[in-house]
Short mmCIF file of C-alpha atoms and ligand atoms in Angstrom, two decimals:
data_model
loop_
_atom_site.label_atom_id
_atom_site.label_comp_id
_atom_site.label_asym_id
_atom_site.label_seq_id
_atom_site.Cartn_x
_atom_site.Cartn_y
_atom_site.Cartn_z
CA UNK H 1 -2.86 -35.71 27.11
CA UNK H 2 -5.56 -37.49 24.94
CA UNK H 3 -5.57 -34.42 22.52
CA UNK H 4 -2.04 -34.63 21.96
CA UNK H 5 -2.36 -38.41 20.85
CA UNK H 6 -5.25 -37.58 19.23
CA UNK H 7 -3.10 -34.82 17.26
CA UNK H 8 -0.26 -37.05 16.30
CA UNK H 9 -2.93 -40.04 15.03
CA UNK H 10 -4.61 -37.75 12.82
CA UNK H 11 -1.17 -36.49 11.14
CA UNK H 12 -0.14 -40.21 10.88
CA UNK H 13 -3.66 -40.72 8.79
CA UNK H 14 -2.95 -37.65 6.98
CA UNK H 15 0.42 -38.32 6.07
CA UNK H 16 -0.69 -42.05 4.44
CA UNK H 17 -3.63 -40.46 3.04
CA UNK H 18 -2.04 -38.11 1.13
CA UNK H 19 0.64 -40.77 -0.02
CA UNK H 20 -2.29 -43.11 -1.48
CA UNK H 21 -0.96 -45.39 0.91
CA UNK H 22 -3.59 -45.52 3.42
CA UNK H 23 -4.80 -48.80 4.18
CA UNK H 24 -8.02 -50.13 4.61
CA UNK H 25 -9.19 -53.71 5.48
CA UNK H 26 -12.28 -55.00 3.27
CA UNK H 27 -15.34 -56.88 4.52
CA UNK H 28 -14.65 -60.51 3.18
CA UNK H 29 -18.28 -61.53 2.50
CA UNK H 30 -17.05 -64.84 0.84
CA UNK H 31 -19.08 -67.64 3.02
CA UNK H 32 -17.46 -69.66 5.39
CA UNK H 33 -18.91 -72.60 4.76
CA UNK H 34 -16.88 -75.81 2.93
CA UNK H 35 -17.36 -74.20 -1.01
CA UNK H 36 -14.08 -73.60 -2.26
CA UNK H 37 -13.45 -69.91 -1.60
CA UNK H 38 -12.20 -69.34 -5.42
CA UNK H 39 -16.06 -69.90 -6.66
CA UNK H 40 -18.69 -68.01 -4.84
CA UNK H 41 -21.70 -67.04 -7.49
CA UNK H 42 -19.72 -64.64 -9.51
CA UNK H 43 -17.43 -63.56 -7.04
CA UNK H 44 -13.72 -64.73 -7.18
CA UNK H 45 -10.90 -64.33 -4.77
CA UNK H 46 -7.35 -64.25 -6.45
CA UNK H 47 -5.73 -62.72 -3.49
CA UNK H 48 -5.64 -64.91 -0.46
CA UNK H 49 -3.18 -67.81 0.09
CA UNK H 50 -4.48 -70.59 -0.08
CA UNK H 51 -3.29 -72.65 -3.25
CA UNK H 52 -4.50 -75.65 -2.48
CA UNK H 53 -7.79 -74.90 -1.37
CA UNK H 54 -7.45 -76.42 1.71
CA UNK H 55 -8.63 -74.10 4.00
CA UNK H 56 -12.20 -75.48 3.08
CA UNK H 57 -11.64 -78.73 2.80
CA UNK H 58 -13.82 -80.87 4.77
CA UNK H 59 -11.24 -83.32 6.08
CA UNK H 60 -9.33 -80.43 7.14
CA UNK H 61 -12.44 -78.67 8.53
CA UNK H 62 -13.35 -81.36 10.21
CA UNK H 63 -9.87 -82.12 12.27
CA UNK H 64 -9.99 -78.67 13.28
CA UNK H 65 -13.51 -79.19 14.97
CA UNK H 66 -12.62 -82.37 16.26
CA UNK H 67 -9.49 -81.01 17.87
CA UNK H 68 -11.56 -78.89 19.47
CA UNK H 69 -13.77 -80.79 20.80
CA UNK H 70 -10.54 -83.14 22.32
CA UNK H 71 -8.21 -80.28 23.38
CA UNK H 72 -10.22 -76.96 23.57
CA UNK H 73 -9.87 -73.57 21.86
CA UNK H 74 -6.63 -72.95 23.06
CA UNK H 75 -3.47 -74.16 24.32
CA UNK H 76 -4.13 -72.06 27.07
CA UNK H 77 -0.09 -71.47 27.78
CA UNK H 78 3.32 -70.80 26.41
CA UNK H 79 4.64 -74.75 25.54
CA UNK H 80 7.51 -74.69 27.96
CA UNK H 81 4.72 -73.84 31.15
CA UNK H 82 1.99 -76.09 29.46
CA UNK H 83 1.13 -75.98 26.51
CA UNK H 84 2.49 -79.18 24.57
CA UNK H 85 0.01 -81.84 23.19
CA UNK H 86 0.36 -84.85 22.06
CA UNK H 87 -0.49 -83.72 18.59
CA UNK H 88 1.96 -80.77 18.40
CA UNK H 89 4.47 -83.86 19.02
CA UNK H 90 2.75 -85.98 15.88
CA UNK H 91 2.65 -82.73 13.78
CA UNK H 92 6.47 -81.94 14.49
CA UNK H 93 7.64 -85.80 13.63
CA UNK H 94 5.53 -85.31 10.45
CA UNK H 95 6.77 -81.86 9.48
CA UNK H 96 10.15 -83.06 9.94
CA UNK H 97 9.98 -86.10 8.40
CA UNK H 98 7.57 -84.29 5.29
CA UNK H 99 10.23 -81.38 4.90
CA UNK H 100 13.44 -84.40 5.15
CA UNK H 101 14.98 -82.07 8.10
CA UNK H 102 16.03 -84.04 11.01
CA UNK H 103 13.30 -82.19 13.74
CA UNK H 104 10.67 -79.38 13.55
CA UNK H 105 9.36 -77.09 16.10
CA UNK H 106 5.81 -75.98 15.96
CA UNK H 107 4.93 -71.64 16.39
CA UNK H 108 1.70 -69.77 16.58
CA UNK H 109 2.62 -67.84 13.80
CA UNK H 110 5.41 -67.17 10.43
CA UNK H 111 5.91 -63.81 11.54
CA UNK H 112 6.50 -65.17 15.41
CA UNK H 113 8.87 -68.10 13.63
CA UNK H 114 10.90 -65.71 11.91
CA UNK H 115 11.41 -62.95 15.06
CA UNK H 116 12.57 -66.17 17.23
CA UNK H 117 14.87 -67.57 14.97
CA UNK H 118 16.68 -64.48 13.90
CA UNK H 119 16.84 -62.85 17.03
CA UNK H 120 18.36 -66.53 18.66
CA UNK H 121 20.39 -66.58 16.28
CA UNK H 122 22.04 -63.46 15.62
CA UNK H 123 23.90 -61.22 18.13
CA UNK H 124 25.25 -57.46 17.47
CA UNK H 125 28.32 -58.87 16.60
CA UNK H 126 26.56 -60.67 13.35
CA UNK H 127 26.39 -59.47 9.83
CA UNK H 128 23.18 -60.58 8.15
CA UNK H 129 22.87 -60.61 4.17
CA UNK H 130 19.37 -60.07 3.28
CA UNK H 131 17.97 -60.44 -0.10
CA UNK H 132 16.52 -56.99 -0.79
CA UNK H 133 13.01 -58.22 -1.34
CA UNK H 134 12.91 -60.72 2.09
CA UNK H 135 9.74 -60.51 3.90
CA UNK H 136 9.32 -57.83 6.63
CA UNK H 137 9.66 -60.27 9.72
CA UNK H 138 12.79 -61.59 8.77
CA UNK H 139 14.28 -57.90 8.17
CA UNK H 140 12.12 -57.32 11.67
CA UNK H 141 14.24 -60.03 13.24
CA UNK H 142 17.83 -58.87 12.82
CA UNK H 143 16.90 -55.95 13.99
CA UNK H 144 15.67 -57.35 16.77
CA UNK H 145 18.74 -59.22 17.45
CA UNK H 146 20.87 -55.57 16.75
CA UNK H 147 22.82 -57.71 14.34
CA UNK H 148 24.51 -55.72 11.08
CA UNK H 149 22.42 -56.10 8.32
CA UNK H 150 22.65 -55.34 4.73
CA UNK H 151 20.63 -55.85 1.70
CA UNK H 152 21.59 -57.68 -1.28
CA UNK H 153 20.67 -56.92 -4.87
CA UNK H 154 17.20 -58.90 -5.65
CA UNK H 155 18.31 -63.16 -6.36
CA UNK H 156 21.85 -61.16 -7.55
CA UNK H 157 24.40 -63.94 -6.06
CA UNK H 158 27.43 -62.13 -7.33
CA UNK H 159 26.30 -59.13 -5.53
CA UNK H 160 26.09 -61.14 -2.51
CA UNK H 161 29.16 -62.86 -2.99
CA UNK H 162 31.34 -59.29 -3.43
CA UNK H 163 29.21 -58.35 -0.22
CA UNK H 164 30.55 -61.31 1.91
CA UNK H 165 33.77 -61.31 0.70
CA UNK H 166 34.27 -57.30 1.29
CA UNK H 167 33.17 -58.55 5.16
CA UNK H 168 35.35 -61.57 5.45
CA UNK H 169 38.56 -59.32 4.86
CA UNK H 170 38.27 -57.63 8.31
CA UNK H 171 40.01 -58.30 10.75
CA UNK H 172 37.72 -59.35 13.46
CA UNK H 173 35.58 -61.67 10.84
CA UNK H 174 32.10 -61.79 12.32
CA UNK H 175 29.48 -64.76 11.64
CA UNK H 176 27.61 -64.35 8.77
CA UNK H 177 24.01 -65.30 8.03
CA UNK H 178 22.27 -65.40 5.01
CA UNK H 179 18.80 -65.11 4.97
CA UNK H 180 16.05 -65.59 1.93
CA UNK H 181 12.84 -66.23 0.90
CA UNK H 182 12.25 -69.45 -0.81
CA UNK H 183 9.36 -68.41 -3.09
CA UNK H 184 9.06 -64.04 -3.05
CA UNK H 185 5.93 -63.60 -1.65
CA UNK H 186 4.85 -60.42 -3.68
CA UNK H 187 7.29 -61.50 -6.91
CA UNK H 188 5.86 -65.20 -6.71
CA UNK H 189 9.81 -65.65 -8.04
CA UNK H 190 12.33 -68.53 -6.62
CA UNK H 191 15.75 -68.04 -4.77
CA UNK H 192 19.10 -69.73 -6.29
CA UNK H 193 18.63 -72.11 -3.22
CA UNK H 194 21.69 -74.11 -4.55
CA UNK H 195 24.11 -70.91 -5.14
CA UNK H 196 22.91 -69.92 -1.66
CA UNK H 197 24.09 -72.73 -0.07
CA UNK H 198 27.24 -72.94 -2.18
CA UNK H 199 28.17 -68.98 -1.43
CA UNK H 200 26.97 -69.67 2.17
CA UNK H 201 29.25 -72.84 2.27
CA UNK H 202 32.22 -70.91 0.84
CA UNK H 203 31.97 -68.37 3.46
CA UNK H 204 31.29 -70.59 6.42
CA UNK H 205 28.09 -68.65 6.74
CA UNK H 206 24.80 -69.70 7.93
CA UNK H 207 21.70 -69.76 5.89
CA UNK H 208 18.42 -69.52 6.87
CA UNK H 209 15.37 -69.88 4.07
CA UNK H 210 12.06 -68.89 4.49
CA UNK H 211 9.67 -71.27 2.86
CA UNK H 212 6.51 -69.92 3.78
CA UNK H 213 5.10 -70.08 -0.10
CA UNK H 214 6.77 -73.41 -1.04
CA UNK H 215 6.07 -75.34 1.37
CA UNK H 216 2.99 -77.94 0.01
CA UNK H 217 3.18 -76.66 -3.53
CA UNK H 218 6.97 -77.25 -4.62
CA UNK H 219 8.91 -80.65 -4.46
CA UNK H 220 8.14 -84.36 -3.70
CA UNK H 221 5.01 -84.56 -1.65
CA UNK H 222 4.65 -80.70 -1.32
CA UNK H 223 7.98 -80.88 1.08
CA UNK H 224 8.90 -77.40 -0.07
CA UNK H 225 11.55 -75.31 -2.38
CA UNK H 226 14.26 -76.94 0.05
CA UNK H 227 12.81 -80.70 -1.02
CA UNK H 228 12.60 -79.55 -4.36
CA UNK H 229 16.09 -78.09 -4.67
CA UNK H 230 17.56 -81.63 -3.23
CA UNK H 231 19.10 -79.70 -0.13
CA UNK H 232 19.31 -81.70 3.25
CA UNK H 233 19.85 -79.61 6.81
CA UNK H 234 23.27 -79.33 6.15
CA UNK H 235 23.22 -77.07 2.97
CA UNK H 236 20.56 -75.33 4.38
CA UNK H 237 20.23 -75.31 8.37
CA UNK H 238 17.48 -73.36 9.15
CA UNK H 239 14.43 -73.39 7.27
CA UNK H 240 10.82 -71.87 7.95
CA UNK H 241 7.54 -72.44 6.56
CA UNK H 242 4.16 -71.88 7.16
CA UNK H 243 1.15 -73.36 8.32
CA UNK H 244 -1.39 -70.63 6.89
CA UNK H 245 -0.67 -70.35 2.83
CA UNK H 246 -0.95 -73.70 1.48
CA UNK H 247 -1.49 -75.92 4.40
CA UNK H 248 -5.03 -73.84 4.71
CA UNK H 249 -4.46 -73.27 8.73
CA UNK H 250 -2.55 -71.13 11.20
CA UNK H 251 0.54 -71.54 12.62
CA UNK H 252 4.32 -71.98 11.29
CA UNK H 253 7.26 -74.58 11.85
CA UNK H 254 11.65 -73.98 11.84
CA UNK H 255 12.97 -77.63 11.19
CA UNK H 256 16.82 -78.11 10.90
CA UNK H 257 18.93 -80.62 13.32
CA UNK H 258 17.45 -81.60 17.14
CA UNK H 259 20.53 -79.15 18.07
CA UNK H 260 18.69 -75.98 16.60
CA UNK H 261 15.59 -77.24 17.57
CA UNK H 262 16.37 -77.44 21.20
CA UNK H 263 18.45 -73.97 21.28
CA UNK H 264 15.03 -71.99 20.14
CA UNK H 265 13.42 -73.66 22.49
CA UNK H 266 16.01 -71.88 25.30
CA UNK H 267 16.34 -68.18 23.41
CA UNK H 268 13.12 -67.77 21.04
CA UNK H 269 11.41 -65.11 23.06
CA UNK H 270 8.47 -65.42 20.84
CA UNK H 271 8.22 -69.27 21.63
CA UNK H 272 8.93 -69.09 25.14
CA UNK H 273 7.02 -66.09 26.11
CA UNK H 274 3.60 -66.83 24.03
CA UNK H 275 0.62 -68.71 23.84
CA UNK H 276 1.12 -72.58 22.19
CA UNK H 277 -0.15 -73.24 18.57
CA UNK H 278 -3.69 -73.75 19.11
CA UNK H 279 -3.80 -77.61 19.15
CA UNK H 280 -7.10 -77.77 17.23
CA UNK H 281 -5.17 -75.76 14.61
CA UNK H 282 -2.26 -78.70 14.72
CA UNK H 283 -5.06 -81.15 14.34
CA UNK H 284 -5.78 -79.18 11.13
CA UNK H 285 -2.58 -79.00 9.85
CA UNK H 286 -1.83 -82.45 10.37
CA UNK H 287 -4.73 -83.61 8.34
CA UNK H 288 -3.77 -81.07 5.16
CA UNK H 289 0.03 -82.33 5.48
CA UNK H 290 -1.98 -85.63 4.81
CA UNK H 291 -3.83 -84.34 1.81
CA UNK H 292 -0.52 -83.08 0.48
CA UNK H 293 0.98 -85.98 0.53
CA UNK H 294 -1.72 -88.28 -0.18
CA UNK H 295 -4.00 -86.65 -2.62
CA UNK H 296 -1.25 -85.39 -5.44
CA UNK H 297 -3.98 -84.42 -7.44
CA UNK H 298 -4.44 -80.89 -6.12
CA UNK H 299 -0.91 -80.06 -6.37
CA UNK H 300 -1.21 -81.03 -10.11
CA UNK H 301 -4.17 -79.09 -10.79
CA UNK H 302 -2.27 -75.95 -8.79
CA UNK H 303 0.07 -76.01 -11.49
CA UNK H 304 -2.10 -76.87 -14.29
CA UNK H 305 -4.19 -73.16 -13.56
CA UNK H 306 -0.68 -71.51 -12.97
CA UNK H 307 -0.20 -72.84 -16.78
CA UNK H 308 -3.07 -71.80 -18.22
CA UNK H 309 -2.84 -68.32 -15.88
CA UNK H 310 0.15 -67.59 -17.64
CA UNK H 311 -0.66 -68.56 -21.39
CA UNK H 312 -3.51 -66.82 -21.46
CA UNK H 313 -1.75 -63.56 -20.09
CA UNK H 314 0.56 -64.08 -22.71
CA UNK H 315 -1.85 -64.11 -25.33
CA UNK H 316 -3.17 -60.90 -24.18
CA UNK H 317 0.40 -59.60 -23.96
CA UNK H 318 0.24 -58.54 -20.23
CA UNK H 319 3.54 -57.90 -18.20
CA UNK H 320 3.44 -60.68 -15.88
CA UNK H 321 6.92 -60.83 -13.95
CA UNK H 322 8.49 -64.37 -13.88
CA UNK H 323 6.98 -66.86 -11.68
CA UNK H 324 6.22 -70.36 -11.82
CA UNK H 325 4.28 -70.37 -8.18
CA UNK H 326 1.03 -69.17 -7.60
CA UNK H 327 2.18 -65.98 -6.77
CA UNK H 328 1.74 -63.77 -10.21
CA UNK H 329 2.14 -60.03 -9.90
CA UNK H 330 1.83 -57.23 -12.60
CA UNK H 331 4.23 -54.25 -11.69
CA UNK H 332 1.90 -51.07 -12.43
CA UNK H 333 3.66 -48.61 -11.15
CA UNK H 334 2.47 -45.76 -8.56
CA UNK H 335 -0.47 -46.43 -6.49
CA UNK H 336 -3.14 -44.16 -7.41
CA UNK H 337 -3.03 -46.22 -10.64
CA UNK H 338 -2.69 -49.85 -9.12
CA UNK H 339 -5.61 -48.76 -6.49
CA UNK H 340 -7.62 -47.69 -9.07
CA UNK H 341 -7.15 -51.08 -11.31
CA UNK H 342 -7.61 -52.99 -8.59
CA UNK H 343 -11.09 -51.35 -7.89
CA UNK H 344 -12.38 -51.70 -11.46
CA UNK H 345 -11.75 -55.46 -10.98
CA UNK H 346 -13.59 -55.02 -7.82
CA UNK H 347 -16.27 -53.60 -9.23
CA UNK H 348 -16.03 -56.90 -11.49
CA UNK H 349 -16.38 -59.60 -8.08
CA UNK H 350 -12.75 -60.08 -9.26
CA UNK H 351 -10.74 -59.47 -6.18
CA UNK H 352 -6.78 -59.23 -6.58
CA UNK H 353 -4.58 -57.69 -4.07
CA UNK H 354 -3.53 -53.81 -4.67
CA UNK H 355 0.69 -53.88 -2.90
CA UNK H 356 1.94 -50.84 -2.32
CA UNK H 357 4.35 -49.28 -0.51
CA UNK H 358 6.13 -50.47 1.92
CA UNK H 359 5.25 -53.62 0.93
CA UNK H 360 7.10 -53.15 -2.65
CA UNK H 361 9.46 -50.25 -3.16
CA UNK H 362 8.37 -46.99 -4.24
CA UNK H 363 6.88 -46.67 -8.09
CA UNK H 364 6.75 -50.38 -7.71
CA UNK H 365 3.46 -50.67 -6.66
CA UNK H 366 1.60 -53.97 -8.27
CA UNK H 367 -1.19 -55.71 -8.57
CA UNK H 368 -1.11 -59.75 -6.77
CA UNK H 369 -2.48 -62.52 -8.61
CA UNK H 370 -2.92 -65.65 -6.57
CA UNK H 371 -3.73 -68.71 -8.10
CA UNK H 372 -5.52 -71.92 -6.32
CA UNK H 373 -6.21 -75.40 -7.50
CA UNK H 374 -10.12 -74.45 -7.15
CA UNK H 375 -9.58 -71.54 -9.97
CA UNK H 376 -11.68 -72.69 -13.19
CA UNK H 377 -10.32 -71.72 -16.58
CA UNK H 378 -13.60 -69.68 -16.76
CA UNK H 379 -12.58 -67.67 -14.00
CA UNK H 380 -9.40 -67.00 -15.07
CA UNK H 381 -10.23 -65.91 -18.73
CA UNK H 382 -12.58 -64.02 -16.74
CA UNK H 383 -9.54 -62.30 -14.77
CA UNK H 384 -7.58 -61.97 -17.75
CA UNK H 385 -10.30 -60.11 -19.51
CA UNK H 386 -10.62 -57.05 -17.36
CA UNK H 387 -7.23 -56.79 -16.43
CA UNK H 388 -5.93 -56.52 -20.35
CA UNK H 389 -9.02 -53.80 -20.12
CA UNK H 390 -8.37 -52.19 -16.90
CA UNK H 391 -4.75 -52.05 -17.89
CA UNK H 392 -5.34 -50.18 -20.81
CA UNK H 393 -7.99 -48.11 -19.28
CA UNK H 394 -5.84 -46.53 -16.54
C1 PLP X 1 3.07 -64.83 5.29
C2 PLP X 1 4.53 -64.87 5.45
C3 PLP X 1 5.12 -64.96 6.71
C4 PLP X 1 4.29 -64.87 7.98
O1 PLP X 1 3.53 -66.00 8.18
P1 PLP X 1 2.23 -65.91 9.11
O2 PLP X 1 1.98 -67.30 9.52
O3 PLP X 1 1.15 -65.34 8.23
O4 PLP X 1 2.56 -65.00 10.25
C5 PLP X 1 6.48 -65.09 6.79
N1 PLP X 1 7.25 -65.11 5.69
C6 PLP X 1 6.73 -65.00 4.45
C7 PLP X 1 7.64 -65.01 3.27
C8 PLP X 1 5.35 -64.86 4.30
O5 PLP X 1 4.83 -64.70 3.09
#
């Protein structure tokens, strides 16, 4: 029996291998201590998520220890059998109020928040229109659910609105959903939230938006691409963010109206049927929802380095795709090339993130610049450096 598992695992390994798709996970030696993770000697990290640098700071830190020390490691149980704090409810009247959604609803994770809400939501009977590039756990969701789904050409509204018409005209109309990412998380590009809701509106579909790289560094306060795009719950119903990119922490939220709310909290499977948010980690994310709104300042400097990211690319003419997030990606093409980029800036203690397929589409394969507010414009004349050399190198 074993050999026979054995077998198949090694052709898996083979098969990726041999597609220079093979993944391997690298030792993060960066300290853990409070020094902004963006300046470590010479070492700089231009690949994780967390823009504001609040993942280190000490008054987020700090509530995470101290919620420990009230609550516990864990929540110890799903919410509905025991596992609701006090501070989950602080965090989820803050979120909602912070995001201008009428009520929020607190999840141990994005990719758990986006499998509930989908499958909830949709039915076999559904036809979802996904933008081609949504993230994996929303795609993961409707088919889940066993909902229809179909992709949409990349931001390409009148693709999507030929697509839901060609649907409305049968007979038995099913509900539609549209689903998007607010920010693209390996494009660092922004959805037409306002055409969305118009087409959605027009076709009496739903629309559900995925924040998870907006929320805390677009609109008033950090509130998100919805905040930003002036859209209240009933343009856009469902929305998802993110505890873990920005906010520095784990976890996720869905906010829309008390109605919503209270339906996930009958049909989201992954709600009902796992562990609470830590509540040391709402304790954390409570305090960086604070700094967001509170301490402007970083946001500022977030998109003072995206700025100066993006000038001094320009200067040295390389093909950043359009993005005014801290997402910045440079399409290079197949991976043996994009791996081996990535490793010469390695090599460098300049660590960017090497997407390949499936991630991206085939020959799409790209290297992922993420910015921070910690990023010095040393560092990032540093970065810009070797990659106009490592471009031209390989
Ligand atoms: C990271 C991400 C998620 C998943 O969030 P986690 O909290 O990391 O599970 C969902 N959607 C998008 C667009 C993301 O980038």
């Amino acid at each position: 029996m074993t050999d026979s598992l054995d077998q198949w695992l090694s052709a898996q390994l083979d098969i990726r291998k041999a597609q220079h798709r093979y993944r391997t996970r690298w030792l993060n030696s960066f300290p853990s201590s409070a020094t902004p993770s963006s300046n470590v000697g010479s070492a700089v990290d231009f690949s994780g998520n967390d823009y504001l640098g609040l993942s280190k700071a000490p008054q987020v830190c700090e509530a995470l220890a101290e919620g420990a020390k009230r609550y516990g490691a864990s929540a110890t149980a799903s919410p509905l059998v025991g596992g609701y704090f006090d501070v989950h409810q602080r965090l989820e009247a803050l979120i909602s109020e912070w995001t201008q959604r009428p009520a929020a609803l607190l999840f141990p994770t994005g990719f758990q928040a986006n499998l509930g809400v989908l499958d909830a939501l949709t039915h076999p009977a559904s036809h979802c229109f996904h933008d081609r590039l949504n993230h994996a756990s929303l795609l993961d969701g409707t088919r889940l659910s066993g909902a229809k789904s179909e992709r949409y050409r990349h931001l390409d509204m009148i693709h999507l609105d030929k697509r839901m018409t060609a649907v409305s005209a049968r007979q038995s109309e099913p509900q539609k959903v549209v689903i998007s990412d607010a920010v693209f998380s390996m494009e660092g590009d922004i959805a037409p939230l306002q055409e969305l809701a118009d087409i959605a509106q027009q076709h009496a579909a739903w629309l559900v938006i995925d924040d998870a790289h907006g929320v805390g560094v677009l609109g008033k306060d950090g509130g998100g691409a919805c905040v930003e795009a002036a859209l209240s719950h009933k343009e856009v119903p469902v929305v998802i963010g993110t505890l873990s990119k920005a906010l520095g922490g784990q976890g996720a939220f869905v906010a829309g109206s008390q109605a919503l709310i209270d339906t996930l909290i009958q049909l989201a499977r992954p709600y009902v049927f796992s562990t609470g948010l830590a509540p040391a980690q709402a304790c954390a994310a409570e305090a960086a929802i604070h700094l967001c709104r509170d301490e402007p300042e970083r946001r500022h400097q977030l998109h003072e380095v995206i700025h100066y990211f993006r000038a001094a690319a320009e200067a040295e003419s390389l093909p950043l795709l359009p993005s005014r997030t801290p997402i910045q990606a440079i399409v290079t093409g197949d991976e043996t090339r994009t791996l081996a980029i990535a490793e010469s800036l390695k090599a460098q203690q300049l660590y960017v993130g090497a997407i390949r397929p499936p991630t991206v589409p085939i020959g799409k394969s790209r290297l992922r610049i993420t910015l921070n507010a910690t990023h010095t414009r040393q560092q990032i004349d540093r970065l810009v450096d070797h990659l106009a050399k490592a471009l031209q190198e390989h």
